[in-house]
JSON list of C-alpha atoms in Angstrom, two decimals:
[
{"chain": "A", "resi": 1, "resn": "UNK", "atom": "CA", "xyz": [-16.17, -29.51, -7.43]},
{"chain": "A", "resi": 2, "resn": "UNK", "atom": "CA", "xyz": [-16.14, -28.68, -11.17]},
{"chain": "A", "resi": 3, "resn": "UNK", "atom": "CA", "xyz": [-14.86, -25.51, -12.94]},
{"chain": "A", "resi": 4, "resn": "UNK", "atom": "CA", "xyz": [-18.64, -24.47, -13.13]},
{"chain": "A", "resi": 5, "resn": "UNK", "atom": "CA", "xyz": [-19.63, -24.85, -9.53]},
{"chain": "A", "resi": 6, "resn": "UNK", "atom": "CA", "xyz": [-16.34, -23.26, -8.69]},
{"chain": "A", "resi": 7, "resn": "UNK", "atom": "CA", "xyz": [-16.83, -19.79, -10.59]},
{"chain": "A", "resi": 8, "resn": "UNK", "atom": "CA", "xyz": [-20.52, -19.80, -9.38]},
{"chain": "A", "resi": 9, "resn": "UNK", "atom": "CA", "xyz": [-18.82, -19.89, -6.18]},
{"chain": "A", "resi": 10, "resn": "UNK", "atom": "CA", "xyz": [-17.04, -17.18, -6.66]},
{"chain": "A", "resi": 11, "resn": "UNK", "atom": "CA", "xyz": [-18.91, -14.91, -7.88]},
{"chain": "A", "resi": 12, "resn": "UNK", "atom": "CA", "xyz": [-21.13, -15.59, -5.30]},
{"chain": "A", "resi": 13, "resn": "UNK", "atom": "CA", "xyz": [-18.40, -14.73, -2.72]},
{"chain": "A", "resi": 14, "resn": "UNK", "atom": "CA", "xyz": [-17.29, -11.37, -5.00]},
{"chain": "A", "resi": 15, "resn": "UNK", "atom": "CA", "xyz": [-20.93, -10.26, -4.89]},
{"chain": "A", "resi": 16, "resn": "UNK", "atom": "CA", "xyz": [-21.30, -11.01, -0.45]},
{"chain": "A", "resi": 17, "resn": "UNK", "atom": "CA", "xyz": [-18.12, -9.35, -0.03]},
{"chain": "A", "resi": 18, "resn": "UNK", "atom": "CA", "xyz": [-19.18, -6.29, -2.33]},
{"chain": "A", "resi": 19, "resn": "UNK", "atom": "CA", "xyz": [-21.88, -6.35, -0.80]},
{"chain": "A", "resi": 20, "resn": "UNK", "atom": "CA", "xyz": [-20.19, -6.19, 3.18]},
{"chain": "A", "resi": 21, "resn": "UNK", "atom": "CA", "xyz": [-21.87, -9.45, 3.87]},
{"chain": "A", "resi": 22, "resn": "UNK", "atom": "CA", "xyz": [-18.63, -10.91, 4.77]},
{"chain": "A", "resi": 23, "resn": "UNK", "atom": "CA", "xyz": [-20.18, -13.81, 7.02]},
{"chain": "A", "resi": 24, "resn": "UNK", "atom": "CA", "xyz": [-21.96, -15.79, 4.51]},
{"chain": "A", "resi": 25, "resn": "UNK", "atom": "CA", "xyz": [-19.35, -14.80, 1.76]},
{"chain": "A", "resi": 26, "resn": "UNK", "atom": "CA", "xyz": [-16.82, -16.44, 4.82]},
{"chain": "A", "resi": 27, "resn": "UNK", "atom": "CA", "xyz": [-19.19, -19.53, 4.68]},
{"chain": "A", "resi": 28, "resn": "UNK", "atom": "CA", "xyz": [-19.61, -20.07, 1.14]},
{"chain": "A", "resi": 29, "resn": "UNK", "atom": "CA", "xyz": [-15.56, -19.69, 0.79]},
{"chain": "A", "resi": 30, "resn": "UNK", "atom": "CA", "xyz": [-15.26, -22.48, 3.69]},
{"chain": "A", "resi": 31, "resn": "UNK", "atom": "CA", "xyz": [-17.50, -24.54, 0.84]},
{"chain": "A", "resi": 32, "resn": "UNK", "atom": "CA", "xyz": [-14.29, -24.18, -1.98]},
{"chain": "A", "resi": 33, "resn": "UNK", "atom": "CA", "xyz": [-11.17, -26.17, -1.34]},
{"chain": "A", "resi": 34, "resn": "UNK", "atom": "CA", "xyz": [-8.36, -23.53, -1.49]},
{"chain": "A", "resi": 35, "resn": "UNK", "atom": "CA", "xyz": [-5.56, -25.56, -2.28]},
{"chain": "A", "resi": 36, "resn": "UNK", "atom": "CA", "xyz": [-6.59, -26.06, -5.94]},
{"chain": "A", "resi": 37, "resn": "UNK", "atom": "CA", "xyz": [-6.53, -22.11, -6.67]},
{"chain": "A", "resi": 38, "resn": "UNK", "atom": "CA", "xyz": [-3.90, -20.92, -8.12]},
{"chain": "A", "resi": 39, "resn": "UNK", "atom": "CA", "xyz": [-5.18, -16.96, -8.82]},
{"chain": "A", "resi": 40, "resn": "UNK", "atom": "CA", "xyz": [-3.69, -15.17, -5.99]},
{"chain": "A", "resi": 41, "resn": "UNK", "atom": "CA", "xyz": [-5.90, -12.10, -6.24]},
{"chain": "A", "resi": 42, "resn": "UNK", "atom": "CA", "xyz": [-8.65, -14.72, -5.51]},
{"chain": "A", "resi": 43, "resn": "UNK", "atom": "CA", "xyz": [-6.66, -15.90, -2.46]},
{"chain": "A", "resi": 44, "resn": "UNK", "atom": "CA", "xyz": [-5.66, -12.30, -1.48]},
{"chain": "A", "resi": 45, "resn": "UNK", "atom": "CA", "xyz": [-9.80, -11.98, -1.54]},
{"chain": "A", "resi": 46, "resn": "UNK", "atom": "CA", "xyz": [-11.03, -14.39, 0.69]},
{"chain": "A", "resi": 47, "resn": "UNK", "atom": "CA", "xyz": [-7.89, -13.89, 2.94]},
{"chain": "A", "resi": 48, "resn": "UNK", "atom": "CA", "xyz": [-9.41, -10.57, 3.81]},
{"chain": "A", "resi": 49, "resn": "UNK", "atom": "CA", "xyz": [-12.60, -11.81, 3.69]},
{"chain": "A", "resi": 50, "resn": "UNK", "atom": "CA", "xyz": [-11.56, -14.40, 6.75]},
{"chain": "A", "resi": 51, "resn": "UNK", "atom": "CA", "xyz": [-9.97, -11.20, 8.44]},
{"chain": "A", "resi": 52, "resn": "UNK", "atom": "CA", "xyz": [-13.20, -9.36, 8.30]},
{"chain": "A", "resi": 53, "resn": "UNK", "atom": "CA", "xyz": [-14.67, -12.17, 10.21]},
{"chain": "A", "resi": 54, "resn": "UNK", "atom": "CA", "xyz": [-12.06, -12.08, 13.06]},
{"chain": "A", "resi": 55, "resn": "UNK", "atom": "CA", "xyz": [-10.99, -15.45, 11.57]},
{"chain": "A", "resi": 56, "resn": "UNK", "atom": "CA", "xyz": [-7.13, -14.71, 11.74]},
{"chain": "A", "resi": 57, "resn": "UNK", "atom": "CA", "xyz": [-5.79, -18.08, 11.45]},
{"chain": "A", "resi": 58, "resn": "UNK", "atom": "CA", "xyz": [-7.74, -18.79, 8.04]},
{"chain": "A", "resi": 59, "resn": "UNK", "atom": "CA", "xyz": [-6.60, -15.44, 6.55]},
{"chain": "A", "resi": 60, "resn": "UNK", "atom": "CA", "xyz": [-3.14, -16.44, 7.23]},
{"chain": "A", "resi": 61, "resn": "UNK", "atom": "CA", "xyz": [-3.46, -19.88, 5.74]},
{"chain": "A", "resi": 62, "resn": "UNK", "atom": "CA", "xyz": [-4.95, -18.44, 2.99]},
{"chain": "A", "resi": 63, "resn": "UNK", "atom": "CA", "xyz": [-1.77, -16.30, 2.45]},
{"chain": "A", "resi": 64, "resn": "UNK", "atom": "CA", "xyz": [0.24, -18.65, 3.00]},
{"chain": "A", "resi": 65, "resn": "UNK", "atom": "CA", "xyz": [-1.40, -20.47, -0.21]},
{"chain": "A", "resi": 66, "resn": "UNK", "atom": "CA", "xyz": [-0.72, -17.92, -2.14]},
{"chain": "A", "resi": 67, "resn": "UNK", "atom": "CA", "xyz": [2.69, -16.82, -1.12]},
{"chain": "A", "resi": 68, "resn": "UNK", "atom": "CA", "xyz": [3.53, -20.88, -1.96]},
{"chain": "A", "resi": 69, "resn": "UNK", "atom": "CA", "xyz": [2.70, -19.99, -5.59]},
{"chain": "A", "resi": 70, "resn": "UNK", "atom": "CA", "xyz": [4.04, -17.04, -5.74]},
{"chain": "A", "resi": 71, "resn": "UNK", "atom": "CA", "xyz": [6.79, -15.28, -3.63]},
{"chain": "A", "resi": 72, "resn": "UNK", "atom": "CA", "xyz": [7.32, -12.49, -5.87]},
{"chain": "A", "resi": 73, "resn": "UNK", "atom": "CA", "xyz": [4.25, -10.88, -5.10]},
{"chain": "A", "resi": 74, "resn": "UNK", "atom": "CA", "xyz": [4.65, -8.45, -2.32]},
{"chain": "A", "resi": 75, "resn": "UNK", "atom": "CA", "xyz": [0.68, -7.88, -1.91]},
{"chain": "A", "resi": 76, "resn": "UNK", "atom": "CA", "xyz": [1.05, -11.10, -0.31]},
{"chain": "A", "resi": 77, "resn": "UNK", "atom": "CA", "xyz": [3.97, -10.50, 2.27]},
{"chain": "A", "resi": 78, "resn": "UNK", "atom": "CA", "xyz": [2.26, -7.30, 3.02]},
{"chain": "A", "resi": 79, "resn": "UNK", "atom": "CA", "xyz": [-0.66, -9.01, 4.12]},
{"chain": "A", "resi": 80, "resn": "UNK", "atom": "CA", "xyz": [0.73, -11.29, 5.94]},
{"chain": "A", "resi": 81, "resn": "UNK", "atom": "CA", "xyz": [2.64, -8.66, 7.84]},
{"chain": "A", "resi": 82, "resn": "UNK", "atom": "CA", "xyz": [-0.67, -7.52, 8.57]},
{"chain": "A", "resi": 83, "resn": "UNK", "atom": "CA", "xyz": [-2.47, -10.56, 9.64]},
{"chain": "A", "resi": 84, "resn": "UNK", "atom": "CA", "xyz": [0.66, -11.41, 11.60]},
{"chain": "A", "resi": 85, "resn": "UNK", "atom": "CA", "xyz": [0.71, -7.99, 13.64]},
{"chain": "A", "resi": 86, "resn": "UNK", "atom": "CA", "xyz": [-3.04, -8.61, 14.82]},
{"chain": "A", "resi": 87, "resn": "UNK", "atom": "CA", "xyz": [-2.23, -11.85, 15.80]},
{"chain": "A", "resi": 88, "resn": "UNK", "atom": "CA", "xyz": [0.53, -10.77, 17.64]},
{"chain": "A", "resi": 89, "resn": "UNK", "atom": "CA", "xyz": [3.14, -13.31, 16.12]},
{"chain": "A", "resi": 90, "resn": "UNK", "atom": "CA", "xyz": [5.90, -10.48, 15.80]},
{"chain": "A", "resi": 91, "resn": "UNK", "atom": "CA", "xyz": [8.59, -12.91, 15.27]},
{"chain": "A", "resi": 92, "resn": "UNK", "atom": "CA", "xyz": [6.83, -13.77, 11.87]},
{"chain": "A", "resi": 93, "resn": "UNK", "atom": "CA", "xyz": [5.60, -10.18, 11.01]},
{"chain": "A", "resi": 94, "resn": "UNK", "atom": "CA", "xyz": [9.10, -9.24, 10.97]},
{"chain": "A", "resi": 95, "resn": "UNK", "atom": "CA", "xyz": [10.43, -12.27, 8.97]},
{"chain": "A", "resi": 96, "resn": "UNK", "atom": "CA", "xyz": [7.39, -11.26, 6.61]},
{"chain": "A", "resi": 97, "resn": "UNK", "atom": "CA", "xyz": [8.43, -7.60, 6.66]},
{"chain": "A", "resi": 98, "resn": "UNK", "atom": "CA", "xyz": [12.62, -8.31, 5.75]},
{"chain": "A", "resi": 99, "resn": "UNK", "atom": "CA", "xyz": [10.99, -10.33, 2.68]},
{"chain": "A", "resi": 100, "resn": "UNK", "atom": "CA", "xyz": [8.36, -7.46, 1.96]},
{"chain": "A", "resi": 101, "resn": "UNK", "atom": "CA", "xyz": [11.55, -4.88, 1.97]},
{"chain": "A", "resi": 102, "resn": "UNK", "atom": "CA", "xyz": [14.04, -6.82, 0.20]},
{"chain": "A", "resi": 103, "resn": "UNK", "atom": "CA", "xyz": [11.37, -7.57, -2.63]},
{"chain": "A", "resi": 104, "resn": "UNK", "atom": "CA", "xyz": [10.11, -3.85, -2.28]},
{"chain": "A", "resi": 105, "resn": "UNK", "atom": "CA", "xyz": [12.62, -1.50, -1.23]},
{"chain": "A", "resi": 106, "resn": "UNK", "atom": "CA", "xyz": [10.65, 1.38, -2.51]},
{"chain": "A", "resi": 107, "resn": "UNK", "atom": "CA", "xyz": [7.79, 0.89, -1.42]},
{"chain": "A", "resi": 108, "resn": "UNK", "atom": "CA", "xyz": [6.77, 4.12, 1.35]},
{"chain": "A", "resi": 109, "resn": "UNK", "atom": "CA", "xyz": [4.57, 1.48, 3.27]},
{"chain": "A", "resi": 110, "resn": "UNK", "atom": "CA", "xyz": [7.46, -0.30, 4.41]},
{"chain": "A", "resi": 111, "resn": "UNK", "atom": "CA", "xyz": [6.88, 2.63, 7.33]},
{"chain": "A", "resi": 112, "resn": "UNK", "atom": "CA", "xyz": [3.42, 1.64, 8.29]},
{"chain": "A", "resi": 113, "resn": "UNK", "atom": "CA", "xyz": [4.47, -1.99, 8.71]},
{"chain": "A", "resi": 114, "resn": "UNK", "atom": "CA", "xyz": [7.59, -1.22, 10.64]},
{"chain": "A", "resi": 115, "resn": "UNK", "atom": "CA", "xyz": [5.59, 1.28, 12.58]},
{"chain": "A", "resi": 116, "resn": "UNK", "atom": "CA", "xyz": [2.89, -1.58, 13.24]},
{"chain": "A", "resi": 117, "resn": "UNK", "atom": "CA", "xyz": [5.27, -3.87, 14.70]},
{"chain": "A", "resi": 118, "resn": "UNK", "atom": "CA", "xyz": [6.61, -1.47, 16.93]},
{"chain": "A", "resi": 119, "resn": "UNK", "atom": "CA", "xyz": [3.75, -0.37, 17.91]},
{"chain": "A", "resi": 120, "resn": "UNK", "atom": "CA", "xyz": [2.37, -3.71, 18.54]},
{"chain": "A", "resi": 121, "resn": "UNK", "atom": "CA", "xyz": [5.50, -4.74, 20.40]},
{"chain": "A", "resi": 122, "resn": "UNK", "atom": "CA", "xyz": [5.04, -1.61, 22.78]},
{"chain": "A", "resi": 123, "resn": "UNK", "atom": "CA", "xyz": [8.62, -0.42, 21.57]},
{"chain": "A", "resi": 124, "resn": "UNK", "atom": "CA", "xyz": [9.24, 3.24, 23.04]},
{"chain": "A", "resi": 125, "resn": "UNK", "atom": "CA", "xyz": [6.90, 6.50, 21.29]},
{"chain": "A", "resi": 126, "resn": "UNK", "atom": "CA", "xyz": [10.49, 8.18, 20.55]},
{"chain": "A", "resi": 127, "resn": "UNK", "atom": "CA", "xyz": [11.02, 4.93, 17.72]},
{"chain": "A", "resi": 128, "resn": "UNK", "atom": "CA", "xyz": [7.02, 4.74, 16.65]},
{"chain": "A", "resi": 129, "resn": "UNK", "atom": "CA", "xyz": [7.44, 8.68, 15.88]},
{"chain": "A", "resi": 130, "resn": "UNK", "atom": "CA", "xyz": [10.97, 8.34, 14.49]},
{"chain": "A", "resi": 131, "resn": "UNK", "atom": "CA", "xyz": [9.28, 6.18, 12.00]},
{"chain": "A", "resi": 132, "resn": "UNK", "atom": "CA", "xyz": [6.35, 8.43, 11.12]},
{"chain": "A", "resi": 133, "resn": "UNK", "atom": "CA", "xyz": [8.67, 10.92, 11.00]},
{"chain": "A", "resi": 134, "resn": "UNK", "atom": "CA", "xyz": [10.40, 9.31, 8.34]},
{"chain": "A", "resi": 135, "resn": "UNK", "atom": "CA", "xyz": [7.42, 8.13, 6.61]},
{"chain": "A", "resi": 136, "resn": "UNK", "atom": "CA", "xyz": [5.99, 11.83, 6.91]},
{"chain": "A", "resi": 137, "resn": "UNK", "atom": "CA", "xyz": [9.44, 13.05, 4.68]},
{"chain": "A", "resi": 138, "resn": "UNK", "atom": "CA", "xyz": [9.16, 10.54, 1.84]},
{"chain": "A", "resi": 139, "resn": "UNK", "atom": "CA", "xyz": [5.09, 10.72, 1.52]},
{"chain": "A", "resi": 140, "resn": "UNK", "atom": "CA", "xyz": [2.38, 12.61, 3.45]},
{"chain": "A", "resi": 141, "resn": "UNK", "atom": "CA", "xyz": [-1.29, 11.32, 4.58]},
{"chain": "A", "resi": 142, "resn": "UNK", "atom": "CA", "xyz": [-3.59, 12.47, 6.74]},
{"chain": "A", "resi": 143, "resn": "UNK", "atom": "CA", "xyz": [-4.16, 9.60, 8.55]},
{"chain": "A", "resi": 144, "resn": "UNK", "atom": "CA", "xyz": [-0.55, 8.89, 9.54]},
{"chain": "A", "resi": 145, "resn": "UNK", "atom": "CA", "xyz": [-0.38, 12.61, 10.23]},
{"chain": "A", "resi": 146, "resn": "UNK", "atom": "CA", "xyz": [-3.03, 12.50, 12.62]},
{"chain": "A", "resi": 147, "resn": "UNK", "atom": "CA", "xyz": [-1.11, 9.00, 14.29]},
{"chain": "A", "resi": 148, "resn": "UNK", "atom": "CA", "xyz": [1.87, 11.22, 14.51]},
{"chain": "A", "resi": 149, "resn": "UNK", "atom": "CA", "xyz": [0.38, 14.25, 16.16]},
{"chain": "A", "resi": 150, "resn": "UNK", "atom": "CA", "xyz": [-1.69, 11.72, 18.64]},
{"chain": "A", "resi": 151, "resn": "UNK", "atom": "CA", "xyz": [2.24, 9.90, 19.48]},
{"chain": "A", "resi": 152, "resn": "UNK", "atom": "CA", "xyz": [3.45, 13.58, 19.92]},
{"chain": "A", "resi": 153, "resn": "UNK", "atom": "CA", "xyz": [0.67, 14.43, 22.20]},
{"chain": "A", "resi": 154, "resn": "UNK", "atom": "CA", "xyz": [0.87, 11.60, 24.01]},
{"chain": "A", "resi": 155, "resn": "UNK", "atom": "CA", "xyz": [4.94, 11.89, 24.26]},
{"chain": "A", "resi": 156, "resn": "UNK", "atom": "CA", "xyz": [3.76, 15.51, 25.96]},
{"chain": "A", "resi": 157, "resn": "UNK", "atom": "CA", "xyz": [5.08, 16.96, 23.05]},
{"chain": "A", "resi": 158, "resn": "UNK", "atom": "CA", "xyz": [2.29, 19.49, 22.58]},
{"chain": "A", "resi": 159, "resn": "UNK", "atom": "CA", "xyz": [3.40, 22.24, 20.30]},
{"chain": "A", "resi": 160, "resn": "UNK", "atom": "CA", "xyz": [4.47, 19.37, 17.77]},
{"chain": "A", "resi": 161, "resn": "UNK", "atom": "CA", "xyz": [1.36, 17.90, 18.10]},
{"chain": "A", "resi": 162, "resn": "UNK", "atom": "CA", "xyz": [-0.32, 21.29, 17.02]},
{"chain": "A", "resi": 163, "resn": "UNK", "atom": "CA", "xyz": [1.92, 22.04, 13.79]},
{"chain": "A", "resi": 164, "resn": "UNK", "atom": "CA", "xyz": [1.40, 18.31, 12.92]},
{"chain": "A", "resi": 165, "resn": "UNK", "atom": "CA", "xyz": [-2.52, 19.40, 13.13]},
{"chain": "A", "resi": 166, "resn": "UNK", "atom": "CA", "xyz": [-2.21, 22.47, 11.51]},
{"chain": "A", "resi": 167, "resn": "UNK", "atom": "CA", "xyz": [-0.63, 20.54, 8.62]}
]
């Protein structure tokens, strides 16, 4: 495939996945042979575009393309945290997570993925809301908020659960 056919690719793809249509942009990326690209935004793209599709295994490949060429990028160790968590390879989504923190030790969702592998591990709900609780001092969203109060409730602590609503 030629430089031409390749960004008509593409932008075919960008448009599909703008779009939502993430199954045919999924087929038309299966159409592009991934270990020429080098632009790891592109990668990062149809990685998620794979994930949308259920099709794990090809997201993480995909990464893993991409975190060859560059292993400075922590976009691409936090996705593979990610994809790692859902498919329930924990031993990787924490070797992906030390690299993420090392490269990123500043970066508040270090808690989310932490939290994610506990909570896909089925650690205890006193460490999933120790973390949250940690996350909750250094930066505050609604949606972990709302995880928190649901780990509180479900811990039977209800009068946390109802100041972490009210907040």
């Amino acid at each position: 495939m030629d430089k031409y056919e390749y960004n008509l690719k593409l932008d075919e793809i960008k448009k599909l996945a703008a779009d939502g249509n993430y199954e045919s942009a999924a087929k038309v990326a299966d159409t592009i042979e991934w270990k020429r690209v080098r632009n790891i935004r592109t990668l990062c793209m149809v990685s998620e575009i794979y994930e949308a599709n259920g099709r794990l295994e090809d997201s993480k490949e995909i990464l893993l393309k991409a975190y060859r060429r560059s292993q400075m990028t922590r976009t691409v160790l936090f996705r593979l945290t990610e994809v790692a968590i859902k498919m329930k390879e924990f031993d990787e989504a924490v070797e992906y997570y030390s690299e993420f923190v090392n490269l990123a030790p500043n970066d508040t969702s270090r808690y989310i993925l932490k939290y994610e592998i506990y909570k896909g591990r089925g650690s205890s709900l006193e460490d999933q809301i120790a973390i949250l609780e940690e996350y909750k001092e250094v930066e505050y969203t609604e949606q972990w908020g709302y995880e928190l109060a649901k780990l509180y409730y479900q811990a039977g602590d209800k009068k946390k659960c109802v100041e972490n609503c009210d907040d």
